XYZ file of C-alpha atoms in Angstrom:
496
model
C 87.122 63.336 99.302
C 88.594 66.829 98.665
C 91.259 67.720 101.405
C 89.593 71.433 101.140
C 88.014 73.041 103.813
C 84.737 73.937 103.525
C 84.461 77.847 104.683
C 82.950 81.319 103.750
C 86.679 82.884 103.898
C 88.095 81.172 100.676
C 87.317 82.708 97.393
C 88.029 80.464 94.603
C 90.928 80.820 91.996
C 88.600 81.645 88.869
C 86.672 84.252 91.412
C 89.241 85.823 93.045
C 90.986 86.523 89.755
C 87.324 88.060 87.973
C 86.994 89.790 91.329
C 90.193 91.488 91.150
C 90.694 92.739 87.607
C 87.598 94.585 88.263
C 89.098 95.999 91.201
C 92.820 96.496 89.009
C 90.326 97.668 86.178
C 88.474 100.423 88.385
C 91.424 101.499 90.518
C 93.059 102.368 86.814
C 89.926 104.521 85.736
C 90.179 106.353 89.543
C 94.130 107.000 88.627
C 93.112 108.282 85.629
C 90.248 110.579 86.261
C 91.195 111.670 89.660
C 92.155 115.316 88.711
C 88.784 115.814 86.833
C 87.164 114.623 90.603
C 86.507 116.884 93.886
C 89.494 117.197 95.604
C 87.007 116.523 99.192
C 83.240 115.545 99.859
C 80.943 118.025 101.227
C 78.577 115.614 102.907
C 78.471 115.694 106.440
C 79.023 112.785 108.707
C 75.547 112.470 108.993
C 75.197 112.286 105.772
C 78.416 109.833 105.642
C 76.506 107.567 107.738
C 73.499 107.436 105.923
C 75.252 106.350 102.522
C 77.223 103.799 104.534
C 73.911 102.587 105.859
C 72.972 101.897 109.815
C 73.098 98.229 109.685
C 74.025 95.461 112.199
C 76.547 93.192 111.762
C 75.187 90.878 109.431
C 75.189 86.655 110.679
C 75.051 85.376 107.217
C 78.330 86.360 104.589
C 77.632 88.694 101.912
C 79.315 87.453 98.206
C 83.554 89.424 98.430
C 82.651 90.866 94.872
C 79.236 92.858 96.405
C 81.186 94.012 99.234
C 84.178 94.736 97.336
C 81.868 97.269 94.389
C 79.835 98.855 97.464
C 83.908 99.433 99.155
C 84.847 100.757 96.192
C 81.415 103.316 95.273
C 82.147 104.589 98.914
C 85.731 105.280 99.461
C 85.981 106.733 95.367
C 82.746 109.279 95.834
C 83.078 109.903 99.283
C 86.632 110.823 100.437
C 89.435 113.107 100.039
C 92.153 112.174 97.421
C 95.810 113.713 98.460
C 96.832 112.345 95.245
C 94.750 115.175 93.105
C 97.236 118.039 91.467
C 95.540 120.200 93.414
C 95.921 119.075 96.977
C 98.488 120.823 99.028
C 97.006 120.407 102.762
C 99.228 118.945 105.508
C 101.902 116.749 104.548
C 100.550 113.598 102.914
C 102.266 113.124 99.221
C 100.903 111.712 96.147
C 101.194 107.922 96.127
C 103.375 105.886 93.746
C 100.994 103.187 92.100
C 103.094 101.246 92.055
C 102.470 101.322 95.956
C 99.097 99.703 95.921
C 100.297 96.804 93.928
C 102.662 96.914 96.689
C 100.131 95.969 99.250
C 98.532 93.822 97.566
C 101.267 91.746 97.647
C 102.491 92.028 100.727
C 98.510 91.755 102.426
C 98.931 88.378 100.292
C 102.305 87.137 101.611
C 101.275 88.396 104.904
C 104.866 88.759 106.288
C 105.204 89.124 110.177
C 107.721 91.642 109.740
C 108.381 91.067 113.764
C 110.407 87.671 113.551
C 113.208 86.789 110.766
C 112.114 83.437 111.129
C 108.389 84.639 110.182
C 109.670 87.156 107.345
C 112.919 86.040 105.503
C 112.703 87.621 102.533
C 110.755 90.340 104.145
C 113.082 91.665 106.902
C 115.873 91.040 103.722
C 113.865 94.148 102.063
C 112.877 95.877 104.655
C 117.153 96.032 105.843
C 117.819 96.654 102.544
C 115.013 99.558 102.038
C 116.886 101.217 105.551
C 120.079 101.029 104.068
C 119.002 102.847 100.715
C 117.235 105.449 102.607
C 120.816 106.072 104.494
C 122.592 106.519 101.514
C 119.596 108.740 99.611
C 119.564 111.637 102.273
C 123.437 111.120 102.769
C 124.366 109.303 106.059
C 126.486 106.450 106.453
C 124.147 102.914 105.272
C 125.772 101.215 108.349
C 122.888 103.261 110.144
C 120.139 101.012 111.466
C 116.597 101.693 111.464
C 112.798 100.990 111.480
C 109.643 101.501 109.085
C 107.035 102.691 111.162
C 103.374 103.978 111.014
C 104.475 107.547 110.707
C 106.238 110.561 111.926
C 105.225 110.459 115.527
C 106.302 106.988 115.799
C 109.512 107.551 114.076
C 110.195 110.404 116.395
C 109.009 108.745 119.430
C 111.040 105.398 118.473
C 114.204 107.842 118.433
C 113.225 109.759 121.750
C 113.129 106.505 123.584
C 116.066 104.959 122.523
C 118.119 108.515 123.403
C 116.669 108.689 127.073
C 118.368 104.973 126.834
C 121.522 106.005 125.876
C 121.992 108.811 127.923
C 119.660 108.231 131.537
C 120.936 105.905 134.302
C 121.578 102.689 133.306
C 118.827 101.592 135.818
C 116.133 102.717 133.919
C 115.009 99.934 133.078
C 114.781 98.135 135.914
C 113.259 101.142 138.121
C 111.903 103.522 135.527
C 112.466 106.960 136.132
C 112.264 107.520 139.710
C 115.772 105.754 139.718
C 117.284 109.688 139.350
C 116.438 112.672 140.795
C 117.541 114.738 137.924
C 114.968 115.443 135.376
C 116.024 114.490 131.907
C 115.635 117.086 129.734
C 115.156 117.691 126.232
C 115.530 120.684 124.149
C 113.518 122.086 120.584
C 112.897 124.936 118.761
C 109.722 126.749 119.281
C 108.726 125.537 115.230
C 109.580 121.603 116.328
C 106.244 119.594 115.273
C 103.939 118.365 118.347
C 104.870 114.929 118.482
C 107.592 115.801 121.073
C 104.833 117.257 123.786
C 103.049 113.885 122.999
C 106.595 111.945 123.572
C 107.416 113.705 127.336
C 104.211 113.295 128.580
C 103.114 109.686 127.158
C 106.387 108.525 128.466
C 106.527 109.781 132.093
C 108.973 113.267 131.566
C 106.216 115.609 131.784
C 106.096 118.494 129.531
C 107.490 120.524 131.914
C 110.441 118.839 130.432
C 110.830 120.433 127.084
C 112.715 123.127 126.564
C 111.074 125.046 123.640
C 113.632 127.248 122.621
C 113.508 130.418 120.518
C 113.956 130.742 117.056
C 116.135 133.230 115.231
C 115.254 135.882 112.242
C 114.945 133.001 109.879
C 112.908 131.056 111.665
C 115.852 128.436 113.258
C 116.200 127.425 116.437
C 118.185 129.912 118.181
C 122.115 128.480 118.947
C 123.375 131.240 121.674
C 120.037 130.535 123.501
C 120.057 126.543 123.013
C 123.297 126.489 124.612
C 122.568 129.407 127.635
C 119.480 126.690 128.574
C 121.213 124.054 128.606
C 124.588 124.875 130.843
C 121.476 126.904 133.346
C 119.469 123.336 133.368
C 122.677 122.053 134.562
C 123.546 124.169 137.773
C 119.474 123.326 138.791
C 120.515 120.057 138.646
C 118.733 118.353 135.861
C 120.200 116.728 132.951
C 119.412 117.620 130.192
C 119.860 114.284 127.516
C 118.522 115.201 123.901
C 118.288 117.770 121.187
C 116.004 117.807 118.423
C 116.650 120.024 115.207
C 114.334 120.418 112.827
C 114.739 119.368 108.884
C 111.522 121.098 107.592
C 109.369 122.386 109.805
C 105.841 121.807 109.159
C 104.358 125.112 109.032
C 107.111 127.105 106.799
C 110.065 124.474 105.158
C 112.544 125.594 107.766
C 115.454 123.525 108.485
C 117.546 124.338 111.514
C 121.059 124.829 111.777
C 122.103 121.593 111.979
C 125.775 121.739 112.219
C 125.942 124.232 115.374
C 122.960 121.618 116.910
C 125.630 118.651 116.023
C 128.381 121.159 117.907
C 126.586 121.758 120.294
C 125.706 118.126 121.250
C 128.964 116.751 120.659
C 130.440 119.547 123.667
C 127.279 118.435 125.977
C 127.094 114.552 125.433
C 123.857 114.752 124.176
C 121.911 112.971 121.521
C 120.959 114.719 118.375
C 117.872 113.853 116.933
C 116.904 115.098 113.686
C 112.785 115.232 112.739
C 113.537 115.357 109.239
C 110.055 113.361 108.696
C 109.053 116.276 106.180
C 112.314 117.740 104.887
C 114.989 115.896 104.668
C 114.487 113.938 101.299
C 115.494 117.582 99.690
C 118.798 116.750 101.048
C 119.310 114.718 97.870
C 119.231 117.830 95.667
C 123.346 119.196 95.249
C 121.704 122.590 95.572
C 120.780 121.953 98.805
C 123.505 120.173 100.517
C 124.410 123.227 102.770
C 121.110 123.171 104.104
C 122.071 119.778 105.303
C 124.942 120.276 106.685
C 125.355 117.914 109.904
C 123.168 115.521 109.355
C 125.686 113.023 109.411
C 126.448 113.988 112.795
C 122.888 112.648 114.016
C 122.534 110.144 116.486
C 118.790 109.538 115.262
C 116.597 110.652 112.048
C 113.023 110.558 111.404
C 111.849 110.729 108.117
C 108.864 109.538 106.353
C 108.505 108.240 102.645
C 104.690 109.091 103.014
C 105.791 112.808 102.924
C 108.290 113.262 100.422
C 109.296 109.890 98.758
C 105.754 109.530 97.158
C 104.778 106.437 99.292
C 101.622 105.384 100.360
C 100.121 105.421 103.573
C 101.692 103.934 106.030
C 105.872 104.768 106.058
C 107.300 106.371 108.200
C 111.295 105.423 109.048
C 113.485 105.695 112.551
C 117.257 105.453 110.925
C 119.823 105.425 113.873
C 124.004 105.831 113.825
C 124.732 102.696 116.241
C 121.723 100.363 115.846
C 122.464 98.920 119.047
C 120.635 101.835 120.888
C 117.803 100.474 119.522
C 118.011 97.061 120.502
C 119.100 98.155 124.170
C 116.587 100.276 124.379
C 113.574 97.689 123.213
C 115.347 94.122 122.854
C 112.818 91.620 125.177
C 113.289 87.772 124.844
C 110.448 86.297 127.022
C 110.769 82.035 127.333
C 107.834 81.758 124.574
C 110.131 83.876 122.119
C 111.891 81.216 120.135
C 113.704 83.736 117.950
C 117.341 82.453 117.257
C 119.775 84.061 115.152
C 122.281 81.649 114.403
C 122.602 81.963 110.605
C 125.132 84.256 108.712
C 124.626 87.206 106.786
C 123.370 89.961 109.902
C 119.611 88.510 110.096
C 117.507 90.287 112.993
C 114.355 90.104 114.507
C 113.169 93.424 113.956
C 110.701 93.668 117.301
C 114.139 94.312 118.750
C 114.341 97.593 116.648
C 110.977 98.822 117.675
C 107.438 99.166 119.971
C 105.595 96.279 117.731
C 106.236 92.793 117.441
C 103.380 91.934 115.328
C 104.762 94.237 112.332
C 103.449 94.521 108.516
C 105.202 94.406 105.649
C 105.538 98.474 104.859
C 109.199 98.102 102.943
C 107.827 96.392 100.165
C 105.955 99.773 98.785
C 108.496 102.051 99.549
C 111.630 99.151 98.497
C 109.789 98.786 94.904
C 109.108 102.830 94.523
C 113.020 103.167 95.094
C 113.627 100.861 92.378
C 111.038 101.950 89.805
C 111.623 106.110 90.438
C 115.388 106.207 91.353
C 117.712 108.635 92.826
C 118.374 110.402 89.313
C 114.366 110.714 89.736
C 113.385 111.809 92.924
C 116.041 114.325 92.373
C 113.449 115.423 89.512
C 110.767 115.263 91.276
C 111.882 117.244 94.058
C 113.486 119.533 92.624
C 110.074 120.377 90.784
C 108.558 120.197 93.996
C 110.197 122.609 94.947
C 110.212 125.268 92.116
C 106.524 125.200 92.024
C 106.424 126.234 95.926
C 108.260 128.950 94.786
C 105.693 129.979 91.159
C 103.305 129.783 93.901
C 105.197 132.209 95.771
C 105.836 134.394 92.888
C 102.534 134.314 91.712
C 101.151 135.834 95.168
C 103.639 138.204 95.321
C 102.634 139.577 92.105
C 98.684 139.705 92.771
C 97.749 142.903 94.267
C 95.068 140.676 96.490
C 97.328 138.570 97.712
C 100.102 138.750 100.366
C 103.403 136.634 100.561
C 104.676 135.996 104.012
C 107.718 132.740 103.891
C 108.764 130.281 101.031
C 111.414 127.676 101.989
C 111.526 123.979 100.559
C 108.619 123.274 98.788
C 105.667 125.052 101.680
C 105.054 128.541 100.838
C 102.443 130.843 102.735
C 100.528 133.896 102.035
C 97.509 135.511 103.097
C 94.806 137.209 101.202
C 94.343 140.867 101.942
C 91.408 142.617 99.841
C 92.101 145.554 97.001
C 91.635 148.807 99.165
C 91.653 148.057 102.475
C 92.331 150.751 104.570
C 92.210 149.584 108.304
C 95.539 149.880 110.253
C 97.106 148.139 113.075
C 95.606 146.074 115.371
C 91.853 145.930 113.964
C 93.505 145.595 110.792
C 95.522 142.219 111.660
C 92.201 140.852 113.952
C 90.164 141.496 110.804
C 93.032 139.503 108.063
C 93.727 137.105 110.868
C 89.603 136.547 111.102
C 89.125 136.648 106.785
C 91.803 134.208 105.895
C 90.595 131.595 108.703
C 87.297 131.443 106.977
C 89.264 131.831 103.412
C 90.557 128.540 104.939
C 88.104 126.563 105.883
C 85.885 127.645 102.741
C 88.597 126.520 99.982
C 88.866 123.278 102.052
C 85.349 122.561 102.065
C 84.706 123.525 98.410
C 86.085 120.707 96.522
C 88.029 122.545 94.006
C 91.803 122.675 96.546
C 92.876 122.108 99.160
C 95.507 123.822 101.268
C 96.330 124.569 104.716
C 97.280 127.353 107.450
C 100.063 128.166 109.140
C 100.614 131.057 111.918
C 103.349 133.463 111.017
C 104.462 135.918 113.602
C 101.267 136.294 114.201
C 99.596 136.273 110.691
C 96.955 133.626 110.040
C 98.499 132.337 106.422
C 97.201 130.216 103.474
C 99.769 127.470 103.370
C 100.595 125.347 100.542
C 103.164 122.095 100.601
C 103.651 120.546 97.387
C 104.799 117.358 97.785
C 102.626 115.981 94.911
C 103.542 114.423 91.227
C 100.855 115.072 89.725
C 101.161 118.994 90.654
C 101.402 121.494 86.993
C 101.894 125.162 86.834
C 98.310 125.068 85.400
C 97.058 123.755 88.514
C 99.167 126.807 90.381
C 97.855 129.345 88.202
C 94.149 128.091 88.735
C 94.569 127.934 92.591
C 95.520 130.946 93.004
C 92.120 132.381 90.890
C 90.138 130.234 93.199
C 91.451 131.558 96.501
C 91.094 135.617 95.053
C 87.471 134.490 94.503
C 86.538 133.166 97.239
C 88.338 135.629 99.291
C 86.706 138.636 97.837
C 83.460 136.596 98.323
C 84.455 136.152 101.795
C 85.439 139.754 102.322
C 82.475 140.922 100.477
C 79.674 138.687 102.934
C 81.962 140.304 106.421
C 81.819 143.533 105.299
C 77.862 143.355 105.012
C 77.719 141.939 108.365
């Protein structure tokens, strides 16, 4: 008599091995051929829905081998590939292949990294990963932290910790209404939109944000920051946090973090750094001066899936004093039996963030950090920056391209038709329209994927290189694609 329960979920050892090997073979071919594939599909949502099939939920199960084969075909023939060497759009890195294997392993164990008792080794791996990330960017390994889904959640986690630390102590019981003073946060006009979301979703309102103008280098204007804080205090408000950006998403600029740290110390404010994209560049010896001040940060957001080549999802919040996370997120209902009595500094990650049930995100980051090593990351990040500079240089040399900015691994430029004579507002309006159409056309073309940025009212093409597969040849080819498509669109628009 068998002691196994009959069901349609289990897959036998023999079948699992067979299906698994077939899937690994398919993925291996995908990695090997990725540069030959179109970057994205040009199919419409309706076409994709037709390929997927308009089916009702099946009443009876289907064979696993058949399902995985179909899913592989659907994804590999109808996706956008951010691992393609000519993918420069947004900030999603080409993912280290070890991450795919790590996610398979993590899903197999299926650890719930919310409580230590539920995930004994996974918890220790996440703790070590946090320590290594802190060491990597050059802050104390005593920073605590937590892995989250991405930049928004990393910044949200820090925002709430800052509020708990700097707001009236009655806020947990009585909410924001416990104080007559408006809690004010400060950031530059180039800060990512997460701050707007946080202020609205957490009950502060968008009017609680002070968007500080940038200086000529597109960094937060420290003089205006100081003046604004003082004015808010006079008005009876309560400033509580300043956000410095370490690599803004449009142009890659790093704020004057040292000056912001000094301002926060003077006014007893929480200093948060949004380094979701750019802070890994702090590992580059030649860029150390750019990141002076990070050791003073009360919290830092960084995304391993942006410039540490991790597979999605992998964001991270680091906090100088981890007790601030516990003060913010810890809750102990009677049905929680997660006591921590053993030695070794164990912790329950549900006390560090918004989630109780948490997947094992840390494994893919932990493995990649070891496979690549700090020296390997220095090499890769340096190369990405050099390739971005090469993009800018080629744009500068080309008679039909106008370079605009280059910082870290982001370059912006625009297409300007040869012999285009129009001047003034009409010229700028036409070039903005042309370059907007150019971005859309290139994205849909499948050969190259870039995004856009608005810099000093100019609609620009924006390339961000966080891609270990990209080469100089890819940059050269991309310039040709952009110019060829720009000419074509300009001719069409001129004929209209």
